[in-house]
């Protein structure tokens, strides 16, 4: 292949349903699955220390998962009601049905998650790829970004 040719694009196959993965859940965390049309996401929740705290969504980097935020979430539990998402194809979230792993595709998944839970405005935390995704979400839904 020359340097000007694009590589062949393939859609990722979903992992078999029978395959189980060991998932670490820290004390005080809860895991849940959110199923939307053509999309399933795993969300790790760390409720805030008291009712009424503003919501926060943590978005991991490339090759990471919601578990990357397990150490930070309890440190901020007095300030925010935190959730961390496994982006499509990462952690225990299955690959996206459309095979779209782009930053825009992940931002669409996060927007759909936030729409489904009606959690906006929300503090967005992102690392690496997650930072790019959070920036894209904030640009698409500026009224959702908490001050």
Tab-separated table of N, CA, C and O in Angstrom, residues 13-138:
chain	number	residue	atom	x	y	z
A	13	UNK	N	-16.665	-7.135	14.945
A	13	UNK	CA	-17.718	-8.060	15.361
A	13	UNK	C	-17.901	-7.970	16.865
A	13	UNK	O	-16.947	-7.785	17.612
A	14	UNK	N	-19.139	-8.079	17.293
A	14	UNK	CA	-19.432	-8.038	18.727
A	14	UNK	C	-18.876	-9.293	19.393
A	14	UNK	O	-18.889	-10.364	18.806
A	15	UNK	N	-18.369	-9.164	20.617
A	15	UNK	CA	-17.866	-10.351	21.309
A	15	UNK	C	-19.013	-11.290	21.635
A	15	UNK	O	-20.142	-10.851	21.808
A	16	UNK	N	-18.735	-12.588	21.695
A	16	UNK	CA	-19.802	-13.531	22.019
A	16	UNK	C	-20.410	-13.209	23.376
A	16	UNK	O	-19.715	-12.835	24.308
A	17	UNK	N	-21.732	-13.350	23.465
A	17	UNK	CA	-22.443	-13.026	24.701
A	17	UNK	C	-21.989	-13.925	25.850
A	17	UNK	O	-22.048	-13.537	27.007
A	18	UNK	N	-21.518	-15.118	25.517
A	18	UNK	CA	-21.121	-16.060	26.569
A	18	UNK	C	-19.776	-15.711	27.194
A	18	UNK	O	-19.440	-16.213	28.247
A	19	UNK	N	-19.005	-14.848	26.533
A	19	UNK	CA	-17.699	-14.495	27.070
A	19	UNK	C	-17.870	-13.551	28.256
A	19	UNK	O	-18.471	-12.506	28.148
A	20	UNK	N	-17.360	-13.954	29.380
A	20	UNK	CA	-17.485	-13.091	30.548
A	20	UNK	C	-16.142	-12.439	30.829
A	20	UNK	O	-15.093	-13.010	30.581
A	21	UNK	N	-16.204	-11.239	31.363
A	21	UNK	CA	-14.995	-10.509	31.701
A	21	UNK	C	-15.053	-10.186	33.191
A	21	UNK	O	-16.079	-9.786	33.709
A	22	UNK	N	-13.932	-10.350	33.843
A	22	UNK	CA	-13.864	-9.971	35.246
A	22	UNK	C	-13.793	-8.448	35.304
A	22	UNK	O	-12.957	-7.835	34.663
A	23	UNK	N	-14.690	-7.868	36.058
A	23	UNK	CA	-14.746	-6.424	36.174
A	23	UNK	C	-14.607	-6.046	37.640
A	23	UNK	O	-15.352	-6.539	38.480
A	24	UNK	N	-13.650	-5.200	37.924
A	24	UNK	CA	-13.453	-4.746	39.293
A	24	UNK	C	-14.423	-3.605	39.578
A	24	UNK	O	-14.532	-2.656	38.814
A	25	UNK	N	-15.130	-3.715	40.692
A	25	UNK	CA	-16.043	-2.665	41.127
A	25	UNK	C	-15.611	-2.268	42.533
A	25	UNK	O	-15.669	-3.081	43.460
A	26	UNK	N	-15.155	-1.048	42.683
A	26	UNK	CA	-14.667	-0.566	43.976
A	26	UNK	C	-15.828	-0.363	44.945
A	26	UNK	O	-16.980	-0.207	44.531
A	27	UNK	N	-15.515	-0.359	46.229
A	27	UNK	CA	-16.524	-0.080	47.241
A	27	UNK	C	-17.173	1.269	46.953
A	27	UNK	O	-16.487	2.244	46.655
A	28	UNK	N	-18.500	1.301	47.015
A	28	UNK	CA	-19.234	2.535	46.765
A	28	UNK	C	-19.605	2.753	45.316
A	28	UNK	O	-20.302	3.716	44.996
A	29	UNK	N	-19.126	1.887	44.418
A	29	UNK	CA	-19.459	2.004	42.993
A	29	UNK	C	-20.559	1.018	42.612
A	29	UNK	O	-20.717	-0.026	43.248
A	30	UNK	N	-21.274	1.369	41.582
A	30	UNK	CA	-22.281	0.483	41.007
A	30	UNK	C	-22.082	0.455	39.497
A	30	UNK	O	-21.752	1.472	38.899
A	31	UNK	N	-22.270	-0.711	38.885
A	31	UNK	CA	-22.213	-0.844	37.428
A	31	UNK	C	-23.616	-1.078	36.909
A	31	UNK	O	-24.395	-1.814	37.524
A	32	UNK	N	-23.908	-0.472	35.779
A	32	UNK	CA	-25.181	-0.747	35.117
A	32	UNK	C	-24.974	-0.673	33.616
A	32	UNK	O	-24.018	-0.072	33.133
A	33	UNK	N	-25.877	-1.296	32.908
A	33	UNK	CA	-25.836	-1.280	31.453
A	33	UNK	C	-26.981	-0.413	30.950
A	33	UNK	O	-28.107	-0.522	31.439
A	34	UNK	N	-26.673	0.459	30.022
A	34	UNK	CA	-27.679	1.323	29.410
A	34	UNK	C	-27.807	0.887	27.959
A	34	UNK	O	-26.833	0.926	27.208
A	35	UNK	N	-29.007	0.447	27.587
A	35	UNK	CA	-29.232	-0.014	26.223
A	35	UNK	C	-30.063	1.013	25.477
A	35	UNK	O	-31.160	1.373	25.903
A	36	UNK	N	-29.507	1.478	24.370
A	36	UNK	CA	-30.173	2.421	23.484
A	36	UNK	C	-30.241	1.766	22.112
A	36	UNK	O	-29.557	0.768	21.882
A	37	UNK	N	-31.001	2.284	21.220
A	37	UNK	CA	-31.116	1.690	19.888
A	37	UNK	C	-29.740	1.588	19.222
A	37	UNK	O	-29.075	2.598	18.997
A	38	UNK	N	-29.281	0.348	18.976
A	38	UNK	CA	-28.001	0.122	18.313
A	38	UNK	C	-26.782	0.396	19.164
A	38	UNK	O	-25.673	0.468	18.659
A	39	UNK	N	-26.978	0.554	20.461
A	39	UNK	CA	-25.875	0.944	21.333
A	39	UNK	C	-26.118	0.426	22.741
A	39	UNK	O	-27.225	0.524	23.272
A	40	UNK	N	-25.084	-0.134	23.341
A	40	UNK	CA	-25.152	-0.559	24.731
A	40	UNK	C	-23.898	-0.043	25.427
A	40	UNK	O	-22.788	-0.233	24.923
A	41	UNK	N	-24.078	0.645	26.537
A	41	UNK	CA	-22.953	1.229	27.267
A	41	UNK	C	-22.969	0.768	28.715
A	41	UNK	O	-24.038	0.650	29.321
A	42	UNK	N	-21.795	0.537	29.256
A	42	UNK	CA	-21.669	0.233	30.675
A	42	UNK	C	-21.310	1.524	31.390
A	42	UNK	O	-20.420	2.264	30.948
A	43	UNK	N	-22.004	1.787	32.487
A	43	UNK	CA	-21.790	3.009	33.260
A	43	UNK	C	-21.444	2.624	34.689
A	43	UNK	O	-22.119	1.808	35.310
A	44	UNK	N	-20.382	3.206	35.185
A	44	UNK	CA	-19.919	3.011	36.565
A	44	UNK	C	-20.339	4.255	37.334
A	44	UNK	O	-19.947	5.367	36.995
A	45	UNK	N	-21.149	4.073	38.365
A	45	UNK	CA	-21.658	5.206	39.130
A	45	UNK	C	-21.010	5.271	40.505
A	45	UNK	O	-20.801	4.250	41.153
A	46	UNK	N	-20.702	6.472	40.929
A	46	UNK	CA	-20.207	6.749	42.274
A	46	UNK	C	-21.061	7.912	42.774
A	46	UNK	O	-20.787	9.071	42.491
A	47	UNK	N	-22.166	7.582	43.477
A	47	UNK	CA	-23.049	8.658	43.957
A	47	UNK	C	-22.298	9.638	44.843
A	47	UNK	O	-21.334	9.279	45.534
A	48	UNK	N	-22.752	10.878	44.810
A	48	UNK	CA	-22.153	11.910	45.647
A	48	UNK	C	-22.420	11.645	47.120
A	48	UNK	O	-23.262	10.819	47.481
A	49	UNK	N	-21.703	12.355	47.969
A	49	UNK	CA	-21.813	12.173	49.415
A	49	UNK	C	-23.144	12.642	49.989
A	49	UNK	O	-23.514	12.252	51.082
A	50	UNK	N	-23.841	13.510	49.241
A	50	UNK	CA	-25.140	13.990	49.708
A	50	UNK	C	-26.045	14.249	48.499
A	50	UNK	O	-25.555	14.473	47.393
A	51	UNK	N	-27.348	14.222	48.707
A	51	UNK	CA	-28.285	14.465	47.607
A	51	UNK	C	-28.148	15.888	47.057
A	51	UNK	O	-27.745	16.807	47.773
A	52	UNK	N	-28.477	16.026	45.795
A	52	UNK	CA	-28.512	17.342	45.171
A	52	UNK	C	-27.221	17.840	44.585
A	52	UNK	O	-27.167	18.969	44.091
A	53	UNK	N	-26.170	17.032	44.626
A	53	UNK	CA	-24.905	17.470	44.026
A	53	UNK	C	-25.034	17.475	42.508
A	53	UNK	O	-25.763	16.664	41.930
A	54	UNK	N	-24.308	18.363	41.827
A	54	UNK	CA	-24.380	18.394	40.361
A	54	UNK	C	-23.791	17.113	39.765
A	54	UNK	O	-22.877	16.517	40.336
A	55	UNK	N	-24.322	16.696	38.614
A	55	UNK	CA	-23.816	15.481	37.977
A	55	UNK	C	-22.489	15.712	37.259
A	55	UNK	O	-22.202	16.812	36.791
A	56	UNK	N	-21.702	14.646	37.179
A	56	UNK	CA	-20.443	14.659	36.438
A	56	UNK	C	-20.360	13.381	35.615
A	56	UNK	O	-20.838	12.329	36.045
A	57	UNK	N	-19.766	13.479	34.441
A	57	UNK	CA	-19.524	12.300	33.607
A	57	UNK	C	-18.041	12.260	33.273
A	57	UNK	O	-17.479	13.236	32.778
A	58	UNK	N	-17.427	11.117	33.563
A	58	UNK	CA	-16.010	10.894	33.309
A	58	UNK	C	-15.871	10.042	32.045
A	58	UNK	O	-16.522	9.011	31.925
A	59	UNK	N	-14.992	10.472	31.131
A	59	UNK	CA	-14.800	9.772	29.857
A	59	UNK	C	-13.324	9.376	29.741
A	59	UNK	O	-12.441	10.235	29.755
A	60	UNK	N	-13.077	8.076	29.637
A	60	UNK	CA	-11.713	7.535	29.628
A	60	UNK	C	-10.989	7.776	28.305
A	60	UNK	O	-11.586	8.142	27.302
A	61	UNK	N	-9.699	7.507	28.332
A	61	UNK	CA	-8.859	7.654	27.156
A	61	UNK	C	-8.783	6.386	26.319
A	61	UNK	O	-9.379	5.359	26.647
A	62	UNK	N	-8.029	6.457	25.228
A	62	UNK	CA	-7.867	5.346	24.296
A	62	UNK	C	-7.289	4.139	25.026
A	62	UNK	O	-6.290	4.241	25.746
A	63	UNK	N	-7.941	2.999	24.877
A	63	UNK	CA	-7.486	1.773	25.519
A	63	UNK	C	-7.877	1.675	26.979
A	63	UNK	O	-7.515	0.724	27.659
A	64	UNK	N	-8.620	2.653	27.484
A	64	UNK	CA	-9.006	2.662	28.887
A	64	UNK	C	-10.431	2.168	29.093
A	64	UNK	O	-11.039	1.545	28.223
A	65	UNK	N	-10.934	2.449	30.278
A	65	UNK	CA	-12.314	2.088	30.617
A	65	UNK	C	-12.775	2.984	31.762
A	65	UNK	O	-11.990	3.767	32.300
A	66	UNK	N	-14.016	2.813	32.152
A	66	UNK	CA	-14.558	3.593	33.265
A	66	UNK	C	-13.760	3.346	34.540
A	66	UNK	O	-13.699	4.202	35.424
A	67	UNK	N	-13.133	2.207	34.630
A	67	UNK	CA	-12.350	1.850	35.817
A	67	UNK	C	-11.181	2.812	36.036
A	67	UNK	O	-10.707	2.975	37.157
A	68	UNK	N	-10.734	3.488	34.974
A	68	UNK	CA	-9.647	4.445	35.102
A	68	UNK	C	-9.995	5.589	36.060
A	68	UNK	O	-9.102	6.276	36.552
A	69	UNK	N	-11.281	5.803	36.298
A	69	UNK	CA	-11.724	6.913	37.132
A	69	UNK	C	-12.036	6.493	38.570
A	69	UNK	O	-12.429	7.332	39.390
A	70	UNK	N	-11.889	5.217	38.894
A	70	UNK	CA	-12.255	4.711	40.221
A	70	UNK	C	-11.484	5.377	41.363
A	70	UNK	O	-12.004	5.483	42.473
A	71	UNK	N	-10.277	5.812	41.140
A	71	UNK	CA	-9.498	6.463	42.194
A	71	UNK	C	-9.891	7.930	42.368
A	71	UNK	O	-9.858	8.460	43.484
A	72	UNK	N	-10.274	8.607	41.290
A	72	UNK	CA	-10.620	10.029	41.364
A	72	UNK	C	-12.054	10.255	41.846
A	72	UNK	O	-12.308	11.197	42.603
A	73	UNK	N	-12.977	9.408	41.433
A	73	UNK	CA	-14.386	9.646	41.761
A	73	UNK	C	-14.647	9.802	43.256
A	73	UNK	O	-15.376	10.721	43.648
A	74	UNK	N	-14.074	8.971	44.134
A	74	UNK	CA	-14.363	9.182	45.559
A	74	UNK	C	-13.763	10.487	46.104
A	74	UNK	O	-14.285	11.053	47.056
A	75	UNK	N	-12.688	10.961	45.485
A	75	UNK	CA	-12.075	12.209	45.936
A	75	UNK	C	-12.947	13.421	45.614
A	75	UNK	O	-12.813	14.470	46.250
A	76	UNK	N	-13.829	13.279	44.617
A	76	UNK	CA	-14.714	14.377	44.222
A	76	UNK	C	-16.161	14.148	44.643
A	76	UNK	O	-17.041	14.928	44.296
A	77	UNK	N	-16.408	13.071	45.406
A	77	UNK	CA	-17.780	12.712	45.786
A	77	UNK	C	-18.442	13.754	46.686
A	77	UNK	O	-19.663	13.771	46.811
A	78	UNK	N	-17.664	14.641	47.300
A	78	UNK	CA	-18.261	15.714	48.095
A	78	UNK	C	-18.666	16.898	47.218
A	78	UNK	O	-19.343	17.812	47.675
A	79	UNK	N	-18.277	16.865	45.935
A	79	UNK	CA	-18.569	17.966	45.012
A	79	UNK	C	-19.537	17.599	43.895
A	79	UNK	O	-20.287	18.459	43.416
A	80	UNK	N	-19.482	16.338	43.423
A	80	UNK	CA	-20.305	15.921	42.274
A	80	UNK	C	-20.851	14.514	42.471
A	80	UNK	O	-20.306	13.721	43.235
A	81	UNK	N	-21.937	14.242	41.773
A	81	UNK	CA	-22.530	12.909	41.687
A	81	UNK	C	-21.965	12.307	40.403
A	81	UNK	O	-22.350	12.705	39.303
A	82	UNK	N	-21.001	11.400	40.526
A	82	UNK	CA	-20.210	10.972	39.377
A	82	UNK	C	-20.646	9.691	38.710
A	82	UNK	O	-21.093	8.745	39.352
A	83	UNK	N	-20.493	9.684	37.387
A	83	UNK	CA	-20.648	8.488	36.565
A	83	UNK	C	-19.506	8.461	35.571
A	83	UNK	O	-19.077	9.500	35.082
A	84	UNK	N	-19.013	7.261	35.285
A	84	UNK	CA	-17.969	7.072	34.275
A	84	UNK	C	-18.503	6.075	33.252
A	84	UNK	O	-19.107	5.068	33.617
A	85	UNK	N	-18.273	6.359	31.995
A	85	UNK	CA	-18.807	5.513	30.919
A	85	UNK	C	-17.696	4.686	30.293
A	85	UNK	O	-16.562	5.150	30.176
A	86	UNK	N	-18.029	3.449	29.917
A	86	UNK	CA	-17.170	2.662	29.035
A	86	UNK	C	-17.625	3.011	27.623
A	86	UNK	O	-18.753	2.694	27.235
A	87	UNK	N	-16.782	3.705	26.871
A	87	UNK	CA	-17.146	4.047	25.497
A	87	UNK	C	-17.399	2.773	24.694
A	87	UNK	O	-16.915	1.691	25.066
A	88	UNK	N	-18.148	2.854	23.596
A	88	UNK	CA	-18.420	1.661	22.785
A	88	UNK	C	-17.129	0.949	22.374
A	88	UNK	O	-16.200	1.567	21.853
A	89	UNK	N	-17.067	-0.354	22.673
A	89	UNK	CA	-15.901	-1.167	22.318
A	89	UNK	C	-14.791	-1.146	23.349
A	89	UNK	O	-13.743	-1.746	23.136
A	90	UNK	N	-14.997	-0.462	24.466
A	90	UNK	CA	-13.993	-0.378	25.533
A	90	UNK	C	-14.599	-0.905	26.827
A	90	UNK	O	-15.812	-0.920	26.999
A	91	UNK	N	-13.719	-1.298	27.760
A	91	UNK	CA	-14.213	-1.824	29.028
A	91	UNK	C	-15.136	-2.997	28.765
A	91	UNK	O	-14.758	-3.930	28.061
A	92	UNK	N	-16.328	-2.952	29.305
A	92	UNK	CA	-17.290	-4.022	29.061
A	92	UNK	C	-18.437	-3.587	28.157
A	92	UNK	O	-19.421	-4.313	28.007
A	93	UNK	N	-18.326	-2.412	27.535
A	93	UNK	CA	-19.314	-2.003	26.534
A	93	UNK	C	-18.996	-2.711	25.220
A	93	UNK	O	-17.836	-2.714	24.787
A	94	UNK	N	-19.996	-3.319	24.594
A	94	UNK	CA	-19.727	-3.985	23.313
A	94	UNK	C	-19.392	-2.970	22.216
A	94	UNK	O	-19.679	-1.773	22.367
A	95	UNK	N	-18.787	-3.433	21.138
A	95	UNK	CA	-18.464	-2.534	20.029
A	95	UNK	C	-19.722	-1.862	19.482
A	95	UNK	O	-20.824	-2.409	19.590
A	96	UNK	N	-19.568	-0.688	18.884
A	96	UNK	CA	-20.732	-0.014	18.312
A	96	UNK	C	-21.284	-0.812	17.133
A	96	UNK	O	-20.511	-1.382	16.347
A	97	UNK	N	-22.593	-0.852	17.011
A	97	UNK	CA	-23.233	-1.614	15.934
A	97	UNK	C	-22.789	-1.119	14.557
A	97	UNK	O	-22.660	-1.905	13.624
A	98	UNK	N	-22.526	0.191	14.447
A	98	UNK	CA	-22.137	0.747	13.144
A	98	UNK	C	-20.626	0.719	12.912
A	98	UNK	O	-20.144	1.138	11.871
A	99	UNK	N	-19.850	0.230	13.888
A	99	UNK	CA	-18.401	0.136	13.730
A	99	UNK	C	-17.682	1.469	13.761
A	99	UNK	O	-16.509	1.549	13.422
A	100	UNK	N	-18.354	2.520	14.203
A	100	UNK	CA	-17.774	3.862	14.207
A	100	UNK	C	-17.046	4.117	15.523
A	100	UNK	O	-17.671	4.301	16.568
A	101	UNK	N	-15.716	4.123	15.468
A	101	UNK	CA	-14.886	4.387	16.640
A	101	UNK	C	-14.295	5.798	16.602
A	101	UNK	O	-13.375	6.107	17.346
A	102	UNK	N	-14.809	6.663	15.762
A	102	UNK	CA	-14.268	8.020	15.646
A	102	UNK	C	-14.609	8.840	16.882
A	102	UNK	O	-15.496	8.489	17.674
A	103	UNK	N	-13.923	9.961	17.052
A	103	UNK	CA	-14.213	10.863	18.159
A	103	UNK	C	-15.667	11.321	18.066
A	103	UNK	O	-16.390	11.349	19.070
A	104	UNK	N	-16.113	11.637	16.861
A	104	UNK	CA	-17.499	12.066	16.668
A	104	UNK	C	-18.467	10.946	17.013
A	104	UNK	O	-19.495	11.180	17.652
A	105	UNK	N	-18.142	9.712	16.638
A	105	UNK	CA	-18.997	8.572	16.968
A	105	UNK	C	-19.103	8.377	18.470
A	105	UNK	O	-20.192	8.118	19.011
A	106	UNK	N	-17.986	8.508	19.173
A	106	UNK	CA	-18.008	8.384	20.634
A	106	UNK	C	-18.769	9.559	21.262
A	106	UNK	O	-19.508	9.367	22.234
A	107	UNK	N	-18.605	10.755	20.711
A	107	UNK	CA	-19.344	11.915	21.233
A	107	UNK	C	-20.842	11.705	21.063
A	107	UNK	O	-21.626	12.017	21.961
A	108	UNK	N	-21.239	11.151	19.908
A	108	UNK	CA	-22.671	10.854	19.704
A	108	UNK	C	-23.171	9.870	20.755
A	108	UNK	O	-24.273	10.012	21.276
A	109	UNK	N	-22.356	8.859	21.083
A	109	UNK	CA	-22.749	7.874	22.095
A	109	UNK	C	-22.918	8.551	23.455
A	109	UNK	O	-23.887	8.272	24.180
A	110	UNK	N	-21.997	9.438	23.817
A	110	UNK	CA	-22.088	10.143	25.101
A	110	UNK	C	-23.320	11.048	25.123
A	110	UNK	O	-24.047	11.093	26.119
A	111	UNK	N	-23.581	11.740	24.028
A	111	UNK	CA	-24.768	12.608	23.949
A	111	UNK	C	-26.034	11.771	24.113
A	111	UNK	O	-26.948	12.147	24.851
A	112	UNK	N	-26.075	10.623	23.457
A	112	UNK	CA	-27.244	9.749	23.596
A	112	UNK	C	-27.398	9.263	25.029
A	112	UNK	O	-28.508	9.183	25.552
A	113	UNK	N	-26.287	8.928	25.685
A	113	UNK	CA	-26.331	8.516	27.086
A	113	UNK	C	-26.884	9.644	27.955
A	113	UNK	O	-27.773	9.429	28.781
A	114	UNK	N	-26.361	10.850	27.765
A	114	UNK	CA	-26.822	11.984	28.559
A	114	UNK	C	-28.290	12.307	28.268
A	114	UNK	O	-29.047	12.629	29.188
A	115	UNK	N	-28.682	12.216	27.011
A	115	UNK	CA	-30.096	12.426	26.648
A	115	UNK	C	-30.994	11.425	27.365
A	115	UNK	O	-32.045	11.779	27.880
A	116	UNK	N	-30.571	10.174	27.387
A	116	UNK	CA	-31.408	9.113	27.962
A	116	UNK	C	-31.563	9.263	29.470
A	116	UNK	O	-32.586	8.901	30.033
A	117	UNK	N	-30.556	9.806	30.135
A	117	UNK	CA	-30.602	9.948	31.585
A	117	UNK	C	-31.005	11.329	32.047
A	117	UNK	O	-31.137	11.565	33.236
A	118	UNK	N	-31.159	12.242	31.086
A	118	UNK	CA	-31.514	13.627	31.409
A	118	UNK	C	-30.619	14.184	32.524
A	118	UNK	O	-31.097	14.688	33.522
A	119	UNK	N	-29.303	14.040	32.309
A	119	UNK	CA	-28.345	14.453	33.342
A	119	UNK	C	-27.675	15.788	33.049
A	119	UNK	O	-26.750	16.168	33.727
A	120	UNK	N	-28.112	16.538	32.056
A	120	UNK	CA	-27.465	17.802	31.769
A	120	UNK	C	-28.089	18.936	32.566
A	120	UNK	O	-29.213	18.788	33.013
A	121	UNK	N	-27.427	20.063	32.824
A	121	UNK	CA	-26.002	20.243	32.538
A	121	UNK	C	-25.140	19.321	33.409
A	121	UNK	O	-25.564	18.924	34.488
A	122	UNK	N	-23.975	19.021	32.889
A	122	UNK	CA	-23.121	18.041	33.539
A	122	UNK	C	-21.663	18.505	33.467
A	122	UNK	O	-21.266	19.147	32.494
A	123	UNK	N	-20.918	18.220	34.518
A	123	UNK	CA	-19.477	18.461	34.481
A	123	UNK	C	-18.865	17.313	33.682
A	123	UNK	O	-19.084	16.148	34.001
A	124	UNK	N	-18.112	17.620	32.643
A	124	UNK	CA	-17.469	16.597	31.814
A	124	UNK	C	-15.984	16.531	32.164
A	124	UNK	O	-15.291	17.547	32.162
A	125	UNK	N	-15.519	15.329	32.478
A	125	UNK	CA	-14.103	15.081	32.736
A	125	UNK	C	-13.625	14.128	31.650
A	125	UNK	O	-14.275	13.118	31.390
A	126	UNK	N	-12.508	14.430	31.012
A	126	UNK	CA	-11.997	13.544	29.987
A	126	UNK	C	-10.490	13.478	30.016
A	126	UNK	O	-9.820	14.452	30.349
A	127	UNK	N	-9.973	12.309	29.656
A	127	UNK	CA	-8.539	12.091	29.578
A	127	UNK	C	-8.212	11.602	28.174
A	127	UNK	O	-8.851	10.669	27.687
A	128	UNK	N	-7.232	12.230	27.536
A	128	UNK	CA	-6.764	11.789	26.228
A	128	UNK	C	-7.937	11.752	25.240
A	128	UNK	O	-8.583	12.780	25.017
A	129	UNK	N	-8.235	10.586	24.674
A	129	UNK	CA	-9.385	10.459	23.773
A	129	UNK	C	-10.646	10.979	24.446
A	129	UNK	O	-11.459	11.663	23.820
A	130	UNK	N	-10.813	10.684	25.722
A	130	UNK	CA	-11.983	11.156	26.463
A	130	UNK	C	-12.063	12.673	26.532
A	130	UNK	O	-13.144	13.244	26.561
A	131	UNK	N	-10.920	13.336	26.564
A	131	UNK	CA	-10.891	14.796	26.537
A	131	UNK	C	-11.395	15.334	25.210
A	131	UNK	O	-12.141	16.315	25.165
A	132	UNK	N	-10.987	14.676	24.121
A	132	UNK	CA	-11.468	15.076	22.797
A	132	UNK	C	-12.971	14.832	22.676
A	132	UNK	O	-13.701	15.654	22.132
A	133	UNK	N	-13.427	13.704	23.209
A	133	UNK	CA	-14.859	13.383	23.178
A	133	UNK	C	-15.629	14.408	24.006
A	133	UNK	O	-16.656	14.945	23.552
A	134	UNK	N	-15.163	14.708	25.219
A	134	UNK	CA	-15.836	15.679	26.087
A	134	UNK	C	-15.891	17.053	25.428
A	134	UNK	O	-16.911	17.751	25.520
A	135	UNK	N	-14.816	17.455	24.753
A	135	UNK	CA	-14.792	18.735	24.056
A	135	UNK	C	-15.826	18.752	22.940
A	135	UNK	O	-16.556	19.738	22.755
A	136	UNK	N	-15.921	17.660	22.194
A	136	UNK	CA	-16.900	17.551	21.110
A	136	UNK	C	-18.327	17.606	21.664
A	136	UNK	O	-19.194	18.246	21.098
A	137	UNK	N	-18.568	16.932	22.788
A	137	UNK	CA	-19.896	16.954	23.420
A	137	UNK	C	-20.228	18.375	23.868
A	137	UNK	O	-21.335	18.872	23.625
A	138	UNK	N	-19.279	19.043	24.523
A	138	UNK	CA	-19.509	20.413	24.986
A	138	UNK	C	-19.777	21.376	23.824
A	138	UNK	O	-20.613	22.281	23.948
